mmCIF file of C-alpha atoms in Angstrom:
data_model
loop_
_atom_site.group_PDB
_atom_site.id
_atom_site.type_symbol
_atom_site.label_atom_id
_atom_site.label_comp_id
_atom_site.label_asym_id
_atom_site.label_seq_id
_atom_site.Cartn_x
_atom_site.Cartn_y
_atom_site.Cartn_z
ATOM 1 C CA MET A 1 112.800 102.780 43.532
ATOM 2 C CA ARG A 2 109.576 104.553 44.649
ATOM 3 C CA TRP A 3 109.393 106.710 47.745
ATOM 4 C CA ARG A 4 106.289 107.431 49.772
ATOM 5 C CA ARG A 5 105.951 110.600 51.803
ATOM 6 C CA ALA A 6 105.267 108.525 54.925
ATOM 7 C CA ASP A 7 108.479 106.570 54.366
ATOM 8 C CA VAL A 8 110.593 109.704 54.123
ATOM 9 C CA HIS A 9 108.846 111.211 57.134
ATOM 10 C CA SER A 10 109.596 108.110 59.194
ATOM 11 C CA VAL A 11 113.265 108.268 58.252
ATOM 12 C CA HIS A 12 113.320 111.940 59.179
ATOM 13 C CA CYS A 13 111.886 111.178 62.604
ATOM 14 C CA TRP A 14 114.099 108.157 63.139
ATOM 15 C CA ARG A 15 117.340 110.171 62.940
ATOM 16 C CA CYS A 16 117.536 113.617 64.440
ATOM 17 C CA ARG A 17 120.491 114.559 62.238
ATOM 18 C CA VAL A 18 118.818 113.071 59.206
ATOM 19 C CA ASP A 19 120.380 113.203 55.808
ATOM 20 C CA ALA A 20 117.156 112.430 54.009
ATOM 21 C CA ALA A 21 118.859 112.677 50.640
ATOM 22 C CA LEU A 22 116.774 111.370 47.820
ATOM 23 C CA SER A 23 118.943 109.017 45.845
ATOM 24 C CA ILE A 24 118.969 107.629 42.364
ATOM 25 C CA ARG A 25 120.444 104.199 42.648
ATOM 26 C CA ARG A 26 121.085 101.611 40.022
ATOM 27 C CA THR A 27 123.413 98.705 40.627
ATOM 28 C CA SER A 28 126.133 101.207 41.761
ATOM 29 C CA PRO A 29 127.209 103.931 42.325
ATOM 30 C CA ARG A 30 124.858 106.415 44.010
ATOM 31 C CA THR A 31 124.313 110.129 43.432
ATOM 32 C CA HIS A 32 122.297 112.472 45.611
ATOM 33 C CA ALA A 33 119.627 114.708 44.130
ATOM 34 C CA GLY A 34 119.067 116.790 47.286
ATOM 35 C CA ARG A 35 117.806 116.828 50.870
ATOM 36 C CA TYR A 36 114.271 116.387 52.150
ATOM 37 C CA PRO A 37 112.309 118.572 52.811
ATOM 38 C CA ASP A 38 114.386 121.126 50.844
ATOM 39 C CA LEU A 39 113.752 119.079 47.718
ATOM 40 C CA SER A 40 110.172 117.983 47.149
ATOM 41 C CA LEU A 41 109.306 114.427 46.113
ATOM 42 C CA ALA A 42 108.041 115.620 42.745
ATOM 43 C CA ASP A 43 111.299 117.422 41.990
ATOM 44 C CA ALA A 44 113.251 114.409 43.208
ATOM 45 C CA ARG A 45 111.353 112.120 40.811
ATOM 46 C CA ARG A 46 112.062 114.445 37.898
ATOM 47 C CA ALA A 47 115.768 114.571 38.808
ATOM 48 C CA ALA A 48 115.817 110.774 39.159
ATOM 49 C CA ALA A 49 114.226 110.337 35.735
ATOM 50 C CA LYS A 50 116.853 112.569 34.098
ATOM 51 C CA ALA A 51 119.658 110.767 35.912
ATOM 52 C CA ARG A 52 118.316 107.362 34.836
ATOM 53 C CA VAL A 53 118.429 108.421 31.224
ATOM 54 C CA ARG A 54 122.082 109.414 31.616
ATOM 55 C CA VAL A 55 122.887 106.154 33.424
ATOM 56 C CA ASP A 56 121.173 104.132 30.692
ATOM 57 C CA ALA A 57 123.347 105.945 28.165
ATOM 58 C CA GLY A 58 126.419 104.634 29.998
ATOM 59 C CA GLU A 59 127.332 107.791 31.924
ATOM 60 C CA ASP A 60 128.584 107.523 35.488
ATOM 61 C CA VAL A 61 126.618 110.350 37.094
ATOM 62 C CA ALA A 62 128.468 110.114 40.407
ATOM 63 C CA VAL A 63 131.866 110.533 38.741
ATOM 64 C CA GLU A 64 130.522 113.399 36.648
ATOM 65 C CA LYS A 65 129.276 115.138 39.770
ATOM 66 C CA GLN A 66 132.713 114.811 41.356
ATOM 67 C CA ARG A 67 134.272 116.272 38.227
ATOM 68 C CA ARG A 68 131.953 119.258 38.460
ATOM 69 C CA LYS A 69 132.947 119.758 42.086
ATOM 70 C CA VAL A 70 136.639 119.708 41.168
ATOM 71 C CA ALA A 71 135.993 122.111 38.296
ATOM 72 C CA ASP A 72 134.160 124.516 40.591
ATOM 73 C CA ALA A 73 136.966 124.359 43.131
ATOM 74 C CA CYS A 74 139.496 125.131 40.383
ATOM 75 C CA ALA A 75 137.588 128.108 39.000
ATOM 76 C CA TRP A 76 139.743 130.559 40.961
ATOM 77 C CA THR A 77 140.401 133.997 39.640
ATOM 78 C CA VAL A 78 143.936 135.347 39.567
ATOM 79 C CA ARG A 79 142.927 137.569 42.513
ATOM 80 C CA ASP A 80 141.912 134.453 44.501
ATOM 81 C CA LEU A 81 145.182 132.816 43.539
ATOM 82 C CA LEU A 82 147.185 135.821 44.726
ATOM 83 C CA ARG A 83 145.402 135.803 48.098
ATOM 84 C CA ASP A 84 146.209 132.105 48.494
ATOM 85 C CA HIS A 85 149.837 132.732 47.515
ATOM 86 C CA GLU A 86 150.102 135.496 50.133
ATOM 87 C CA THR A 87 148.720 133.140 52.787
ATOM 88 C CA ARG A 88 150.557 129.928 51.940
ATOM 89 C CA VAL A 89 153.760 130.808 50.084
ATOM 90 C CA ALA A 90 154.865 134.362 50.905
ATOM 91 C CA PRO A 91 155.353 133.761 54.675
ATOM 92 C CA GLY A 92 157.934 131.082 53.882
ATOM 93 C CA LEU A 93 160.024 133.378 51.668
ATOM 94 C CA ALA A 94 162.698 135.793 52.765
ATOM 95 C CA ALA A 95 161.141 139.166 53.529
ATOM 96 C CA SER A 96 162.986 140.914 50.691
ATOM 97 C CA THR A 97 161.982 138.189 48.196
ATOM 98 C CA ALA A 98 158.344 138.258 49.281
ATOM 99 C CA PHE A 99 158.317 142.044 49.094
ATOM 100 C CA GLY A 100 159.656 142.076 45.529
ATOM 101 C CA MET A 101 157.410 139.284 44.257
ATOM 102 C CA LEU A 102 154.217 140.624 45.811
ATOM 103 C CA ASN A 103 155.017 144.126 44.591
ATOM 104 C CA TYR A 104 155.112 142.989 40.935
ATOM 105 C CA MET A 105 152.104 140.702 41.387
ATOM 106 C CA ARG A 106 150.045 143.625 42.687
ATOM 107 C CA THR A 107 151.457 146.192 40.266
ATOM 108 C CA ASP A 108 151.403 144.215 37.013
ATOM 109 C CA LEU A 109 149.450 140.965 37.326
ATOM 110 C CA LEU A 110 146.492 142.032 39.447
ATOM 111 C CA PRO A 111 145.323 145.059 37.381
ATOM 112 C CA ALA A 112 145.553 143.129 34.102
ATOM 113 C CA LEU A 113 144.396 139.636 35.126
ATOM 114 C CA GLY A 114 142.807 139.940 38.565
ATOM 115 C CA SER A 115 139.247 139.119 37.476
ATOM 116 C CA ARG A 116 140.265 136.399 34.995
ATOM 117 C CA VAL A 117 139.841 132.724 35.850
ATOM 118 C CA ALA A 118 143.394 131.504 36.455
ATOM 119 C CA ARG A 119 143.068 128.392 34.272
ATOM 120 C CA ASP A 120 141.882 130.559 31.353
ATOM 121 C CA VAL A 121 145.037 132.723 31.317
ATOM 122 C CA THR A 122 146.999 131.957 28.152
ATOM 123 C CA PRO A 123 150.624 132.523 27.075
ATOM 124 C CA ASP A 124 149.297 135.321 24.846
ATOM 125 C CA ASP A 125 147.872 137.055 27.927
ATOM 126 C CA ALA A 126 151.204 136.660 29.714
ATOM 127 C CA GLN A 127 153.090 137.984 26.677
ATOM 128 C CA ALA A 128 150.872 141.080 26.450
ATOM 129 C CA LEU A 129 151.287 141.796 30.173
ATOM 130 C CA ILE A 130 155.086 141.559 30.035
ATOM 131 C CA GLU A 131 155.232 143.719 26.905
ATOM 132 C CA ARG A 132 153.354 146.441 28.794
ATOM 133 C CA ALA A 133 155.801 146.150 31.695
ATOM 134 C CA ALA A 134 158.702 146.442 29.224
ATOM 135 C CA GLU A 135 157.499 149.954 28.379
ATOM 136 C CA ARG A 136 158.836 150.923 31.820
ATOM 137 C CA SER A 137 162.119 149.050 31.539
ATOM 138 C CA TYR A 138 163.634 145.710 30.643
ATOM 139 C CA TRP A 139 164.050 144.830 34.314
ATOM 140 C CA ALA A 140 160.445 145.713 35.119
ATOM 141 C CA ALA A 141 159.381 143.212 32.442
ATOM 142 C CA ALA A 142 161.832 140.558 33.631
ATOM 143 C CA ASN A 143 160.650 140.896 37.223
ATOM 144 C CA ALA A 144 156.986 140.829 36.169
ATOM 145 C CA ARG A 145 157.709 137.564 34.326
ATOM 146 C CA LYS A 146 159.384 136.107 37.439
ATOM 147 C CA ALA A 147 156.382 137.107 39.537
ATOM 148 C CA GLY A 148 154.002 135.502 37.016
ATOM 149 C CA ILE A 149 156.021 132.289 36.969
ATOM 150 C CA ALA A 150 156.013 132.169 40.786
ATOM 151 C CA LEU A 151 152.255 132.783 41.030
ATOM 152 C CA PHE A 152 151.288 130.189 38.432
ATOM 153 C CA SER A 153 153.781 127.650 39.784
ATOM 154 C CA HIS A 154 151.744 127.868 42.972
ATOM 155 C CA ALA A 155 148.593 127.380 40.871
ATOM 156 C CA ARG A 156 150.074 124.220 39.357
ATOM 157 C CA ALA A 157 150.966 122.909 42.802
ATOM 158 C CA ARG A 158 147.331 123.443 43.846
ATOM 159 C CA ARG A 159 146.117 121.667 40.651
ATOM 160 C CA ILE A 160 144.332 124.849 39.560
ATOM 161 C CA VAL A 161 146.102 125.088 36.200
ATOM 162 C CA VAL A 162 147.747 122.497 33.992
ATOM 163 C CA ALA A 163 150.512 124.650 32.506
ATOM 164 C CA ASN A 164 152.310 127.834 33.534
ATOM 165 C CA PRO A 165 151.555 130.481 30.859
ATOM 166 C CA PHE A 166 154.428 132.747 31.929
ATOM 167 C CA ARG A 167 157.072 130.110 31.256
ATOM 168 C CA ALA A 168 156.168 130.280 27.564
ATOM 169 C CA VAL A 169 157.268 133.933 27.396
ATOM 170 C CA ASN A 170 160.800 134.538 26.131
ATOM 171 C CA MET A 171 162.283 137.843 27.300
ATOM 172 C CA SER A 172 164.615 138.046 24.285
ATOM 173 C CA SER A 173 161.574 138.264 22.013
ATOM 174 C CA ILE A 174 160.316 141.305 23.920
ATOM 175 C CA SER A 175 163.381 143.358 24.759
ATOM 176 C CA ALA A 176 167.153 143.042 24.662
ATOM 177 C CA GLN A 177 168.854 142.893 28.023
ATOM 178 C CA PRO A 178 170.740 146.152 28.567
ATOM 179 C CA ALA A 179 174.485 146.141 29.018
ATOM 180 C CA LYS A 180 175.681 145.913 32.589
ATOM 181 C CA ARG A 181 175.603 149.376 34.065
ATOM 182 C CA GLN A 182 178.744 150.925 35.518
ATOM 183 C CA ARG A 183 178.294 151.922 39.145
ATOM 184 C CA VAL A 184 178.436 155.631 39.967
ATOM 185 C CA ALA A 185 180.124 157.039 43.080
ATOM 186 C CA LEU A 186 179.384 160.721 43.630
ATOM 187 C CA ASN A 187 182.392 162.985 44.132
ATOM 188 C CA PRO A 188 182.380 165.641 46.896
ATOM 189 C CA ALA A 189 181.022 168.410 44.649
ATOM 190 C CA GLN A 190 178.204 166.187 43.347
ATOM 191 C CA LEU A 191 177.443 164.923 46.832
ATOM 192 C CA ARG A 192 177.149 168.477 48.188
ATOM 193 C CA MET A 193 174.866 169.459 45.294
ATOM 194 C CA PHE A 194 172.709 166.372 45.871
ATOM 195 C CA LEU A 195 172.317 167.004 49.606
ATOM 196 C CA LEU A 196 171.595 170.730 49.317
ATOM 197 C CA GLY A 197 168.868 170.154 46.731
ATOM 198 C CA LEU A 198 166.973 167.380 48.548
ATOM 199 C CA SER A 199 164.278 169.837 49.658
ATOM 200 C CA ALA A 200 163.009 169.718 46.057
ATOM 201 C CA LEU A 201 161.863 166.147 46.698
ATOM 202 C CA ALA A 202 158.815 165.131 48.715
ATOM 203 C CA PRO A 203 159.782 164.783 52.425
ATOM 204 C CA VAL A 204 159.583 160.981 52.426
ATOM 205 C CA ASP A 205 161.640 160.657 49.217
ATOM 206 C CA ALA A 206 164.231 163.117 50.518
ATOM 207 C CA ALA A 207 164.472 161.199 53.814
ATOM 208 C CA LEU A 208 164.872 157.884 51.982
ATOM 209 C CA ALA A 209 167.723 159.234 49.825
ATOM 210 C CA GLU A 210 169.492 160.731 52.826
ATOM 211 C CA LEU A 211 169.056 157.551 54.870
ATOM 212 C CA LEU A 212 170.678 155.500 52.117
ATOM 213 C CA LEU A 213 173.561 157.963 51.976
ATOM 214 C CA ARG A 214 174.098 157.847 55.723
ATOM 215 C CA THR A 215 173.795 154.084 56.241
ATOM 216 C CA GLY A 216 174.761 152.553 52.882
ATOM 217 C CA GLU A 217 171.836 150.151 53.161
ATOM 218 C CA ARG A 218 170.319 148.284 50.208
ATOM 219 C CA ILE A 219 167.083 149.800 48.969
ATOM 220 C CA GLY A 220 165.029 146.648 49.638
ATOM 221 C CA GLU A 221 166.247 146.445 53.224
ATOM 222 C CA ALA A 222 165.526 150.145 53.758
ATOM 223 C CA LEU A 223 162.006 150.022 52.301
ATOM 224 C CA GLY A 224 161.202 146.961 54.427
ATOM 225 C CA ALA A 225 162.275 148.637 57.677
ATOM 226 C CA THR A 226 159.798 148.613 60.569
ATOM 227 C CA TRP A 227 159.682 150.877 63.588
ATOM 228 C CA GLN A 228 160.215 147.826 65.767
ATOM 229 C CA GLU A 229 163.758 147.621 64.362
ATOM 230 C CA ILE A 230 164.576 151.256 65.163
ATOM 231 C CA ASP A 231 165.733 152.408 68.600
ATOM 232 C CA THR A 232 166.744 156.055 68.355
ATOM 233 C CA GLN A 233 167.371 156.259 72.106
ATOM 234 C CA ALA A 234 169.942 153.477 71.966
ATOM 235 C CA GLY A 235 171.092 154.707 68.559
ATOM 236 C CA GLU A 236 170.597 151.366 66.776
ATOM 237 C CA TRP A 237 168.891 149.985 63.719
ATOM 238 C CA ARG A 238 168.696 146.184 64.022
ATOM 239 C CA ILE A 239 167.855 144.585 60.673
ATOM 240 C CA PRO A 240 166.735 140.965 61.233
ATOM 241 C CA ARG A 241 168.733 138.294 59.480
ATOM 242 C CA GLU A 242 165.735 137.148 57.435
ATOM 243 C CA ARG A 243 165.559 140.585 55.779
ATOM 244 C CA ILE A 244 169.220 140.673 54.773
ATOM 245 C CA LYS A 245 170.123 139.823 51.167
ATOM 246 C CA THR A 246 173.312 138.034 52.244
ATOM 247 C CA ARG A 247 171.663 136.251 55.195
ATOM 248 C CA LYS A 248 173.050 132.839 54.181
ATOM 249 C CA ARG A 249 176.512 134.083 55.108
ATOM 250 C CA MET A 250 175.404 135.580 58.422
ATOM 251 C CA THR A 251 175.631 133.936 61.812
ATOM 252 C CA ALA A 252 174.244 136.804 63.914
ATOM 253 C CA PRO A 253 170.443 137.136 64.293
ATOM 254 C CA ALA A 254 170.563 140.749 63.068
ATOM 255 C CA PHE A 255 172.799 143.262 61.354
ATOM 256 C CA VAL A 256 173.201 146.246 63.668
ATOM 257 C CA ILE A 257 173.784 149.760 62.340
ATOM 258 C CA ARG A 258 174.860 152.296 64.943
ATOM 259 C CA LEU A 259 172.973 155.514 64.301
ATOM 260 C CA HIS A 260 174.730 158.855 64.176
ATOM 261 C CA ARG A 261 172.759 161.644 65.879
ATOM 262 C CA SER A 262 171.831 163.047 62.438
ATOM 263 C CA THR A 263 170.572 159.623 61.299
ATOM 264 C CA ALA A 264 168.541 159.194 64.501
ATOM 265 C CA ALA A 265 167.042 162.663 63.941
ATOM 266 C CA LEU A 266 166.173 161.618 60.391
ATOM 267 C CA PHE A 267 164.167 158.660 61.709
ATOM 268 C CA GLU A 268 162.343 160.936 64.135
ATOM 269 C CA ARG A 269 161.352 163.196 61.230
ATOM 270 C CA LEU A 270 160.071 160.145 59.379
ATOM 271 C CA ARG A 271 157.914 158.872 62.254
ATOM 272 C CA PRO A 272 154.978 161.294 61.821
ATOM 273 C CA LEU A 273 155.148 160.832 58.040
ATOM 274 C CA ALA A 274 154.424 157.102 58.502
ATOM 275 C CA CYS A 275 150.942 157.995 59.832
ATOM 276 C CA GLY A 276 150.911 155.216 62.417
ATOM 277 C CA SER A 277 152.077 152.477 60.059
ATOM 278 C CA PRO A 278 154.423 149.811 61.485
ATOM 279 C CA LEU A 279 156.555 150.434 58.377
ATOM 280 C CA VAL A 280 159.063 153.259 58.193
ATOM 281 C CA PHE A 281 158.254 153.745 54.492
ATOM 282 C CA PRO A 282 154.620 152.727 53.957
ATOM 283 C CA ALA A 283 153.041 152.896 50.518
ATOM 284 C CA LEU A 284 151.380 156.117 49.525
ATOM 285 C CA ALA A 285 147.614 156.594 49.172
ATOM 286 C CA GLY A 286 146.831 155.102 52.562
ATOM 287 C CA ALA A 287 148.029 151.522 51.987
ATOM 288 C CA GLN A 288 149.604 151.301 55.429
ATOM 289 C CA ASP A 289 150.333 147.574 55.271
ATOM 290 C CA ARG A 290 152.532 147.801 52.172
ATOM 291 C CA ASN A 291 155.998 149.190 51.551
ATOM 292 C CA MET A 292 156.657 152.189 49.347
ATOM 293 C CA ASP A 293 156.850 151.149 45.698
ATOM 294 C CA HIS A 294 160.506 150.728 44.713
ATOM 295 C CA GLU A 295 160.114 151.484 41.008
ATOM 296 C CA ARG A 296 158.123 154.661 41.469
ATOM 297 C CA ALA A 297 160.493 155.897 44.166
ATOM 298 C CA LEU A 298 163.377 155.231 41.761
ATOM 299 C CA ASP A 299 161.618 157.215 39.021
ATOM 300 C CA ARG A 300 161.311 160.159 41.400
ATOM 301 C CA LEU A 301 165.000 159.911 42.338
ATOM 302 C CA LYS A 302 166.037 159.867 38.660
ATOM 303 C CA ALA A 303 163.787 162.843 37.903
ATOM 304 C CA TYR A 304 165.392 164.788 40.769
ATOM 305 C CA ALA A 305 168.938 163.943 39.636
ATOM 306 C CA ALA A 306 168.051 165.122 36.130
ATOM 307 C CA THR A 307 167.310 168.615 37.498
ATOM 308 C CA LEU A 308 170.849 169.008 38.900
ATOM 309 C CA PRO A 309 173.381 170.610 36.527
ATOM 310 C CA ASN A 310 176.042 168.280 35.081
ATOM 311 C CA PHE A 311 174.873 165.494 37.373
ATOM 312 C CA PRO A 312 175.121 161.786 36.429
ATOM 313 C CA SER A 313 172.093 159.536 36.093
ATOM 314 C CA ILE A 314 171.902 157.497 39.285
ATOM 315 C CA VAL A 315 169.977 154.646 40.870
ATOM 316 C CA PHE A 316 169.579 153.781 44.550
ATOM 317 C CA HIS A 317 172.546 151.413 44.573
ATOM 318 C CA ASP A 318 174.814 154.266 43.474
ATOM 319 C CA LEU A 319 174.201 155.886 46.852
ATOM 320 C CA ARG A 320 175.528 152.690 48.453
ATOM 321 C CA SER A 321 178.565 152.851 46.152
ATOM 322 C CA THR A 322 179.058 156.470 47.204
ATOM 323 C CA VAL A 323 179.169 155.462 50.879
ATOM 324 C CA ARG A 324 181.785 152.770 50.170
ATOM 325 C CA SER A 325 184.055 155.029 48.097
ATOM 326 C CA GLY A 326 183.512 158.014 50.408
ATOM 327 C CA MET A 327 184.453 156.092 53.546
ATOM 328 C CA ARG A 328 187.504 154.746 51.783
ATOM 329 C CA ALA A 329 188.528 158.253 50.719
ATOM 330 C CA LEU A 330 188.243 159.411 54.325
ATOM 331 C CA GLY A 331 190.869 156.837 55.270
ATOM 332 C CA THR A 332 188.635 154.030 56.571
ATOM 333 C CA PRO A 333 190.368 150.652 56.066
ATOM 334 C CA ALA A 334 188.905 148.502 53.305
ATOM 335 C CA GLU A 335 187.860 145.695 55.675
ATOM 336 C CA VAL A 336 185.912 148.163 57.850
ATOM 337 C CA CYS A 337 184.193 149.608 54.755
ATOM 338 C CA GLU A 338 183.137 146.095 53.745
ATOM 339 C CA ARG A 339 181.703 145.291 57.157
ATOM 340 C CA ALA A 340 179.914 148.650 57.269
ATOM 341 C CA LEU A 341 178.023 147.569 54.131
ATOM 342 C CA ASN A 342 177.506 144.053 55.552
ATOM 343 C CA HIS A 343 179.777 142.476 52.957
ATOM 344 C CA ARG A 344 181.610 139.303 53.796
ATOM 345 C CA LEU A 345 185.398 139.590 53.529
ATOM 346 C CA PRO A 346 186.773 137.138 50.963
ATOM 347 C CA GLY A 347 189.072 134.190 51.577
ATOM 348 C CA ILE A 348 191.448 133.919 54.494
ATOM 349 C CA VAL A 349 190.960 137.608 55.336
ATOM 350 C CA GLY A 350 187.350 136.928 56.210
ATOM 351 C CA VAL A 351 188.382 134.110 58.536
ATOM 352 C CA TYR A 352 191.158 135.806 60.498
ATOM 353 C CA ASP A 353 190.559 139.572 60.188
ATOM 354 C CA VAL A 354 187.840 140.174 62.750
ATOM 355 C CA VAL A 355 186.439 143.705 62.458
ATOM 356 C CA GLN A 356 185.197 144.961 65.810
ATOM 357 C CA PRO A 357 181.754 146.667 65.807
ATOM 358 C CA GLU A 358 183.321 149.743 67.445
ATOM 359 C CA ARG A 359 185.448 150.341 64.340
ATOM 360 C CA VAL A 360 182.396 150.124 62.090
ATOM 361 C CA ALA A 361 180.464 152.519 64.372
ATOM 362 C CA ALA A 362 183.395 154.966 64.297
ATOM 363 C CA ALA A 363 183.438 154.821 60.497
ATOM 364 C CA PHE A 364 179.736 155.764 60.367
ATOM 365 C CA VAL A 365 180.324 158.648 62.784
ATOM 366 C CA GLN A 366 183.142 159.964 60.592
ATOM 367 C CA TRP A 367 181.046 159.570 57.431
ATOM 368 C CA SER A 368 177.946 161.284 58.858
ATOM 369 C CA ASN A 369 180.052 164.145 60.219
ATOM 370 C CA TYR A 370 181.453 164.549 56.731
ATOM 371 C CA LEU A 371 177.937 164.654 55.223
ATOM 372 C CA ASP A 372 176.845 167.209 57.835
ATOM 373 C CA GLY A 373 179.801 169.370 56.842
ATOM 374 C CA LEU A 374 178.876 169.154 53.170
ATOM 375 C CA ARG A 375 175.276 170.081 53.903
ATOM 376 C CA LYS A 376 176.368 173.169 55.843
ATOM 377 C CA GLY A 377 178.338 174.253 52.809
ATOM 378 C CA ALA A 378 181.751 173.855 54.381
ATOM 379 C CA ASP A 379 184.654 173.091 52.100
ATOM 380 C CA VAL A 380 185.106 169.539 53.323
ATOM 381 C CA VAL A 381 187.565 167.530 51.259
ATOM 382 C CA PRO A 382 188.315 163.866 51.997
ATOM 383 C CA ILE A 383 191.870 163.125 53.080
ATOM 384 C CA ARG A 384 193.193 160.466 50.744
ATOM 385 C CA ARG A 385 195.672 157.969 52.091
ATOM 386 C CA LYS A 386 198.395 156.607 49.895
ATOM 387 C CA SER A 387 197.846 153.059 51.070
ATOM 388 C CA ASP A 388 196.663 151.002 54.013
#
């Protein structure tokens, strides 16, 4: 089909929103070479000649062009994929789950694979990444693998990759799972030593450790805390249900922790350290929209504990265990201790034994008073009850 300049000009004038695309058309289908006047007639003829040769050879140029479009759309980097995951998937996850997944995606996947085209990532790449994470710990590697599986499952759903490279990685081939660790509950002498030495830690790390000791909260729920949840005037910390690990068992919209005056003062000391962030514990180095890194905070806690004489190796959850055993040693009934830690009471007890919030608040007052006494150096010894 031959085009004359006058013909194209007349079409251009005939339609104001003209799509004067120069077309190469055989029997069917049609493919567009470009738009007039962006593409000259001479260039259009050359493109048509090349396309005719391909059509004569039996190639469907229109289908091939669509394939190229799909290929271009799928040429996402891992960084692009992570942004899409944050937009589409993360908002639908529980806050604690999203926090953990995104943390490992940013910490492990992004530095190693961020600039790589997602469909070019191989199981060997995934294996190498997880082996590097295993140098920190078995659980760091296992969580990095989970994050990789989640990210590339999203890529499969978007038809960006065909297979998930992280599913091909077997953790047993990288590192043996450590034996289940026995929980540690600090005794009064260890607890006093821990509290009196907290000034050796950075102010934010010291405040985090003390907050966990005063409230018994899980580390993920503490690191995800926002200032909107804290009301020091009313003396309350309201943790929304969607941020609670055991939210499926909850009926209330939030878990409310009544703040002792010392705990409220601790939050007030933390406020200027947040530097205007909506998060109570924002990430360091100015990343105000991200939570403090759990693993690195744990490393700093372990390093601090190692400086204390004859002190056990601890993790954040051991501080929660210390609150439970310490409250119990002070004579707090077991069911009140369980509700203070937002545990559901088992069986028929959980149905009929209703624990009033006032009893839980009183238990926190007693516990914080005990910690204040230890910090002042008083010889405070828990009164042990024979039985409830």
